[in-house]
mmCIF file with all atom_site columns, C-alpha atoms in Angstrom:
data_model
loop_
_atom_site.group_PDB
_atom_site.id
_atom_site.type_symbol
_atom_site.label_atom_id
_atom_site.label_alt_id
_atom_site.label_comp_id
_atom_site.label_asym_id
_atom_site.label_entity_id
_atom_site.label_seq_id
_atom_site.pdbx_PDB_ins_code
_atom_site.Cartn_x
_atom_site.Cartn_y
_atom_site.Cartn_z
_atom_site.occupancy
_atom_site.B_iso_or_equiv
_atom_site.pdbx_formal_charge
_atom_site.auth_seq_id
_atom_site.auth_comp_id
_atom_site.auth_asym_id
_atom_site.auth_atom_id
_atom_site.pdbx_PDB_model_num
ATOM 1   C CA . MET A 1 1   ? 122.895 169.864 44.884 1.00 56.00 ? 1   MET A CA 1
ATOM 2   C CA . ASN A 1 2   ? 126.343 169.164 46.342 1.00 84.00 ? 2   ASN A CA 1
ATOM 3   C CA . ARG A 1 3   ? 127.690 165.634 46.456 1.00 86.00 ? 3   ARG A CA 1
ATOM 4   C CA . PHE A 1 4   ? 130.528 164.300 48.616 1.00 88.00 ? 4   PHE A CA 1
ATOM 5   C CA . GLU A 1 5   ? 133.014 162.153 46.691 1.00 84.00 ? 5   GLU A CA 1
ATOM 6   C CA . LEU A 1 6   ? 136.528 160.838 47.169 1.00 82.00 ? 6   LEU A CA 1
ATOM 7   C CA . LYS A 1 7   ? 139.056 163.426 46.074 1.00 79.00 ? 7   LYS A CA 1
ATOM 8   C CA . LEU A 1 8   ? 141.628 161.325 44.246 1.00 76.00 ? 8   LEU A CA 1
ATOM 9   C CA . GLY A 1 9   ? 143.600 162.121 41.138 1.00 67.00 ? 9   GLY A CA 1
ATOM 10  C CA . LYS A 1 10  ? 143.847 165.603 39.673 1.00 60.00 ? 10  LYS A CA 1
ATOM 11  C CA . LYS A 1 11  ? 144.133 164.564 36.018 1.00 63.00 ? 11  LYS A CA 1
ATOM 12  C CA . THR A 1 12  ? 141.116 164.820 33.771 1.00 60.00 ? 12  THR A CA 1
ATOM 13  C CA . GLY A 1 13  ? 139.592 161.401 33.249 1.00 60.00 ? 13  GLY A CA 1
ATOM 14  C CA . SER A 1 14  ? 141.363 159.911 36.274 1.00 62.00 ? 14  SER A CA 1
ATOM 15  C CA . GLN A 1 15  ? 139.955 156.520 37.224 1.00 73.00 ? 15  GLN A CA 1
ATOM 16  C CA . THR A 1 16  ? 141.566 156.334 40.692 1.00 78.00 ? 16  THR A CA 1
ATOM 17  C CA . SER A 1 17  ? 138.437 156.999 42.723 1.00 80.00 ? 17  SER A CA 1
ATOM 18  C CA . PRO A 1 18  ? 136.273 154.297 41.099 1.00 82.00 ? 18  PRO A CA 1
ATOM 19  C CA . LEU A 1 19  ? 139.088 151.752 41.425 1.00 81.00 ? 19  LEU A CA 1
ATOM 20  C CA . ILE A 1 20  ? 139.573 152.475 45.133 1.00 82.00 ? 20  ILE A CA 1
ATOM 21  C CA . LYS A 1 21  ? 135.824 152.270 45.782 1.00 84.00 ? 21  LYS A CA 1
ATOM 22  C CA . GLU A 1 22  ? 135.604 148.974 43.916 1.00 86.00 ? 22  GLU A CA 1
ATOM 23  C CA . TRP A 1 23  ? 138.625 147.516 45.732 1.00 85.00 ? 23  TRP A CA 1
ATOM 24  C CA . ALA A 1 24  ? 137.625 148.564 49.261 1.00 86.00 ? 24  ALA A CA 1
ATOM 25  C CA . ASP A 1 25  ? 135.429 146.394 51.463 1.00 88.00 ? 25  ASP A CA 1
ATOM 26  C CA . MET A 1 26  ? 134.192 149.496 53.293 1.00 91.00 ? 26  MET A CA 1
ATOM 27  C CA . VAL A 1 27  ? 133.787 153.106 52.260 1.00 92.00 ? 27  VAL A CA 1
ATOM 28  C CA . LEU A 1 28  ? 132.217 154.953 55.162 1.00 93.00 ? 28  LEU A CA 1
ATOM 29  C CA . PHE A 1 29  ? 130.905 158.510 55.198 1.00 94.00 ? 29  PHE A CA 1
ATOM 30  C CA . ALA A 1 30  ? 131.086 160.522 58.429 1.00 93.00 ? 30  ALA A CA 1
ATOM 31  C CA . ASN A 1 31  ? 128.795 163.446 59.106 1.00 91.00 ? 31  ASN A CA 1
ATOM 32  C CA . TYR A 1 32  ? 126.821 165.217 61.799 1.00 89.00 ? 32  TYR A CA 1
ATOM 33  C CA . LYS A 1 33  ? 123.220 164.177 62.390 1.00 88.00 ? 33  LYS A CA 1
ATOM 34  C CA . ASN A 1 34  ? 121.089 167.019 63.622 1.00 84.00 ? 34  ASN A CA 1
ATOM 35  C CA . GLU A 1 35  ? 117.946 166.310 65.588 1.00 81.00 ? 35  GLU A CA 1
ATOM 36  C CA . ILE A 1 36  ? 114.800 168.365 64.953 1.00 84.00 ? 36  ILE A CA 1
ATOM 37  C CA . ILE A 1 37  ? 112.815 169.168 68.067 1.00 82.00 ? 37  ILE A CA 1
ATOM 38  C CA . THR A 1 38  ? 109.461 170.903 68.340 1.00 83.00 ? 38  THR A CA 1
ATOM 39  C CA . THR A 1 39  ? 108.772 173.109 71.326 1.00 79.00 ? 39  THR A CA 1
ATOM 40  C CA . SER A 1 40  ? 105.571 172.176 73.101 1.00 77.00 ? 40  SER A CA 1
ATOM 41  C CA . ASP A 1 41  ? 104.325 175.709 73.745 1.00 80.00 ? 41  ASP A CA 1
ATOM 42  C CA . THR A 1 42  ? 105.053 177.482 70.423 1.00 77.00 ? 42  THR A CA 1
ATOM 43  C CA . LYS A 1 43  ? 105.240 174.460 68.085 1.00 78.00 ? 43  LYS A CA 1
ATOM 44  C CA . LYS A 1 44  ? 108.389 175.882 66.522 1.00 84.00 ? 44  LYS A CA 1
ATOM 45  C CA . LYS A 1 45  ? 110.957 173.501 65.124 1.00 83.00 ? 45  LYS A CA 1
ATOM 46  C CA . LYS A 1 46  ? 114.604 173.783 65.952 1.00 80.00 ? 46  LYS A CA 1
ATOM 47  C CA . ALA A 1 47  ? 117.713 171.821 64.918 1.00 78.00 ? 47  ALA A CA 1
ATOM 48  C CA . THR A 1 48  ? 119.863 170.679 67.825 1.00 78.00 ? 48  THR A CA 1
ATOM 49  C CA . GLY A 1 49  ? 122.715 168.345 68.521 1.00 74.00 ? 49  GLY A CA 1
ATOM 50  C CA . GLY A 1 50  ? 125.212 167.576 65.876 1.00 79.00 ? 50  GLY A CA 1
ATOM 51  C CA . LYS A 1 51  ? 125.867 163.992 66.931 1.00 87.00 ? 51  LYS A CA 1
ATOM 52  C CA . ARG A 1 52  ? 128.640 162.366 64.845 1.00 92.00 ? 52  ARG A CA 1
ATOM 53  C CA . VAL A 1 53  ? 127.512 159.337 62.834 1.00 94.00 ? 53  VAL A CA 1
ATOM 54  C CA . MET A 1 54  ? 128.891 157.229 60.018 1.00 95.00 ? 54  MET A CA 1
ATOM 55  C CA . TYR A 1 55  ? 126.975 155.888 57.076 1.00 95.00 ? 55  TYR A CA 1
ATOM 56  C CA . ALA A 1 56  ? 127.733 152.536 55.445 1.00 94.00 ? 56  ALA A CA 1
ATOM 57  C CA . SER A 1 57  ? 125.325 152.679 52.515 1.00 93.00 ? 57  SER A CA 1
ATOM 58  C CA . HIS A 1 58  ? 125.277 154.764 49.357 1.00 92.00 ? 58  HIS A CA 1
ATOM 59  C CA . SER A 1 59  ? 123.179 157.918 49.114 1.00 91.00 ? 59  SER A CA 1
ATOM 60  C CA . PRO A 1 60  ? 122.657 160.484 46.353 1.00 92.00 ? 60  PRO A CA 1
ATOM 61  C CA . ALA A 1 61  ? 124.594 162.910 48.584 1.00 92.00 ? 61  ALA A CA 1
ATOM 62  C CA . TRP A 1 62  ? 127.661 160.722 49.349 1.00 91.00 ? 62  TRP A CA 1
ATOM 63  C CA . ASP A 1 63  ? 129.589 157.592 48.437 1.00 90.00 ? 63  ASP A CA 1
ATOM 64  C CA . ALA A 1 64  ? 129.531 154.729 50.940 1.00 92.00 ? 64  ALA A CA 1
ATOM 65  C CA . LYS A 1 65  ? 129.416 150.950 50.848 1.00 93.00 ? 65  LYS A CA 1
ATOM 66  C CA . ASN A 1 66  ? 130.203 147.906 52.915 1.00 92.00 ? 66  ASN A CA 1
ATOM 67  C CA . ARG A 1 67  ? 130.525 144.177 52.334 1.00 91.00 ? 67  ARG A CA 1
ATOM 68  C CA . HIS A 1 68  ? 130.126 143.257 55.980 1.00 91.00 ? 68  HIS A CA 1
ATOM 69  C CA . GLY A 1 69  ? 126.416 143.778 56.588 1.00 92.00 ? 69  GLY A CA 1
ATOM 70  C CA . LEU A 1 70  ? 126.913 146.882 58.714 1.00 93.00 ? 70  LEU A CA 1
ATOM 71  C CA . PRO A 1 71  ? 123.843 148.986 59.527 1.00 94.00 ? 71  PRO A CA 1
ATOM 72  C CA . ASP A 1 72  ? 123.136 151.935 57.225 1.00 94.00 ? 72  ASP A CA 1
ATOM 73  C CA . MET A 1 73  ? 123.847 154.455 59.997 1.00 94.00 ? 73  MET A CA 1
ATOM 74  C CA . MET A 1 74  ? 125.798 153.970 63.233 1.00 94.00 ? 74  MET A CA 1
ATOM 75  C CA . PRO A 1 75  ? 127.474 156.088 65.926 1.00 93.00 ? 75  PRO A CA 1
ATOM 76  C CA . PHE A 1 76  ? 130.883 157.484 64.996 1.00 92.00 ? 76  PHE A CA 1
ATOM 77  C CA . ASP A 1 77  ? 132.842 155.037 67.134 1.00 89.00 ? 77  ASP A CA 1
ATOM 78  C CA . TYR A 1 78  ? 135.558 152.567 66.170 1.00 84.00 ? 78  TYR A CA 1
ATOM 79  C CA . THR A 1 79  ? 133.890 149.821 68.199 1.00 84.00 ? 79  THR A CA 1
ATOM 80  C CA . GLN A 1 80  ? 131.077 149.805 65.617 1.00 90.00 ? 80  GLN A CA 1
ATOM 81  C CA . ILE A 1 81  ? 133.435 148.514 62.900 1.00 88.00 ? 81  ILE A CA 1
ATOM 82  C CA . ALA A 1 82  ? 136.261 146.892 64.910 1.00 82.00 ? 82  ALA A CA 1
ATOM 83  C CA . HIS A 1 83  ? 134.832 143.394 64.486 1.00 83.00 ? 83  HIS A CA 1
ATOM 84  C CA . VAL A 1 84  ? 135.290 143.505 60.690 1.00 84.00 ? 84  VAL A CA 1
ATOM 85  C CA . ILE A 1 85  ? 138.910 144.737 60.649 1.00 78.00 ? 85  ILE A CA 1
ATOM 86  C CA . PRO A 1 86  ? 141.472 141.916 60.869 1.00 71.00 ? 86  PRO A CA 1
ATOM 87  C CA . THR A 1 87  ? 143.687 142.506 63.891 1.00 63.00 ? 87  THR A CA 1
ATOM 88  C CA . ASP A 1 88  ? 146.818 141.145 62.217 1.00 60.00 ? 88  ASP A CA 1
ATOM 89  C CA . VAL A 1 89  ? 146.517 143.948 59.644 1.00 62.00 ? 89  VAL A CA 1
ATOM 90  C CA . ILE A 1 90  ? 146.382 146.548 62.428 1.00 61.00 ? 90  ILE A CA 1
ATOM 91  C CA . GLY A 1 91  ? 149.445 145.119 64.162 1.00 61.00 ? 91  GLY A CA 1
ATOM 92  C CA . GLU A 1 92  ? 151.432 144.873 60.943 1.00 64.00 ? 92  GLU A CA 1
ATOM 93  C CA . THR A 1 93  ? 150.540 148.464 60.030 1.00 67.00 ? 93  THR A CA 1
ATOM 94  C CA . LEU A 1 94  ? 151.714 149.716 63.413 1.00 65.00 ? 94  LEU A CA 1
ATOM 95  C CA . ILE A 1 95  ? 154.960 147.745 63.155 1.00 64.00 ? 95  ILE A CA 1
ATOM 96  C CA . ASN A 1 96  ? 155.670 149.061 59.654 1.00 68.00 ? 96  ASN A CA 1
ATOM 97  C CA . GLU A 1 97  ? 155.265 152.656 60.852 1.00 68.00 ? 97  GLU A CA 1
ATOM 98  C CA . LEU A 1 98  ? 157.966 152.244 63.505 1.00 68.00 ? 98  LEU A CA 1
ATOM 99  C CA . PRO A 1 99  ? 161.580 153.007 62.548 1.00 68.00 ? 99  PRO A CA 1
ATOM 100 C CA . GLN A 1 100 ? 163.438 149.865 61.418 1.00 68.00 ? 100 GLN A CA 1
ATOM 101 C CA . ASN A 1 101 ? 166.159 150.155 64.072 1.00 70.00 ? 101 ASN A CA 1
ATOM 102 C CA . GLN A 1 102 ? 163.755 149.962 67.045 1.00 69.00 ? 102 GLN A CA 1
ATOM 103 C CA . SER A 1 103 ? 164.286 147.180 69.547 1.00 74.00 ? 103 SER A CA 1
ATOM 104 C CA . GLU A 1 104 ? 161.632 144.554 70.282 1.00 73.00 ? 104 GLU A CA 1
ATOM 105 C CA . GLU A 1 105 ? 161.062 146.130 73.719 1.00 76.00 ? 105 GLU A CA 1
ATOM 106 C CA . VAL A 1 106 ? 160.238 149.510 72.153 1.00 73.00 ? 106 VAL A CA 1
ATOM 107 C CA . LYS A 1 107 ? 157.935 147.886 69.582 1.00 69.00 ? 107 LYS A CA 1
ATOM 108 C CA . THR A 1 108 ? 156.151 145.967 72.336 1.00 70.00 ? 108 THR A CA 1
ATOM 109 C CA . ALA A 1 109 ? 155.733 149.117 74.445 1.00 71.00 ? 109 ALA A CA 1
ATOM 110 C CA . VAL A 1 110 ? 154.343 151.150 71.530 1.00 67.00 ? 110 VAL A CA 1
ATOM 111 C CA . LEU A 1 111 ? 151.864 148.450 70.551 1.00 65.00 ? 111 LEU A CA 1
ATOM 112 C CA . GLU A 1 112 ? 150.732 147.882 74.139 1.00 67.00 ? 112 GLU A CA 1
ATOM 113 C CA . GLU A 1 113 ? 150.047 151.612 74.532 1.00 64.00 ? 113 GLU A CA 1
ATOM 114 C CA . THR A 1 114 ? 147.696 151.386 71.562 1.00 61.00 ? 114 THR A CA 1
ATOM 115 C CA . GLY A 1 115 ? 145.902 148.364 73.020 1.00 60.00 ? 115 GLY A CA 1
ATOM 116 C CA . VAL A 1 116 ? 147.416 145.761 70.691 1.00 58.00 ? 116 VAL A CA 1
ATOM 117 C CA . ASN A 1 117 ? 149.168 142.621 71.937 1.00 56.00 ? 117 ASN A CA 1
ATOM 118 C CA . TYR A 1 118 ? 151.470 140.877 69.509 1.00 54.00 ? 118 TYR A CA 1
ATOM 119 C CA . THR A 1 119 ? 153.911 138.031 69.182 1.00 55.00 ? 119 THR A CA 1
ATOM 120 C CA . TYR A 1 120 ? 156.894 138.107 66.864 1.00 51.00 ? 120 TYR A CA 1
ATOM 121 C CA . GLY A 1 121 ? 158.033 135.342 64.540 1.00 48.00 ? 121 GLY A CA 1
ATOM 122 C CA . THR A 1 122 ? 160.875 135.247 62.035 1.00 41.00 ? 122 THR A CA 1
ATOM 123 C CA . SER A 1 123 ? 159.662 138.090 59.803 1.00 43.00 ? 123 SER A CA 1
ATOM 124 C CA . LYS A 1 124 ? 157.404 141.136 59.900 1.00 43.00 ? 124 LYS A CA 1
ATOM 125 C CA . ARG A 1 125 ? 154.629 139.082 58.359 1.00 41.00 ? 125 ARG A CA 1
ATOM 126 C CA . ALA A 1 126 ? 154.779 136.793 61.381 1.00 42.00 ? 126 ALA A CA 1
ATOM 127 C CA . TYR A 1 127 ? 153.383 139.460 63.719 1.00 45.00 ? 127 TYR A CA 1
ATOM 128 C CA . ARG A 1 128 ? 150.052 138.442 65.179 1.00 47.00 ? 128 ARG A CA 1
ATOM 129 C CA . ALA A 1 129 ? 148.041 141.148 66.905 1.00 46.00 ? 129 ALA A CA 1
ATOM 130 C CA . SER A 1 130 ? 144.924 141.060 68.989 1.00 45.00 ? 130 SER A CA 1
ATOM 131 C CA . TYR A 1 131 ? 143.059 143.651 71.009 1.00 43.00 ? 131 TYR A CA 1
ATOM 132 C CA . LYS A 1 132 ? 142.983 143.431 74.779 1.00 41.00 ? 132 LYS A CA 1
#
């Protein structure tokens, strides 16, 4: 049987994957969930759909975990996990990805396009972000 695992480290005996899984608060697995329907006239079964879902609990077929009490399976939508991701981390990540020489106006415009409001203090760590 195939098993989905994190693909980290190419050296034999690499311990990167277990360390990342232990460190992370969430390891989610995304997949398609097929629905089985039975036709009423012929009683044949048929797989349909392919709805995207994410799993937050471990299975013999994949690695997943969460420390936030998320449901085992949920729709593949950011709104399902947004409440457990600190917004100041999101804002700081976006700021760090912008070139260093960008003006405050450009930074504000980029963040507002992504739906993040922020205020700026005396250092990068002073950014505070929140979703609209």
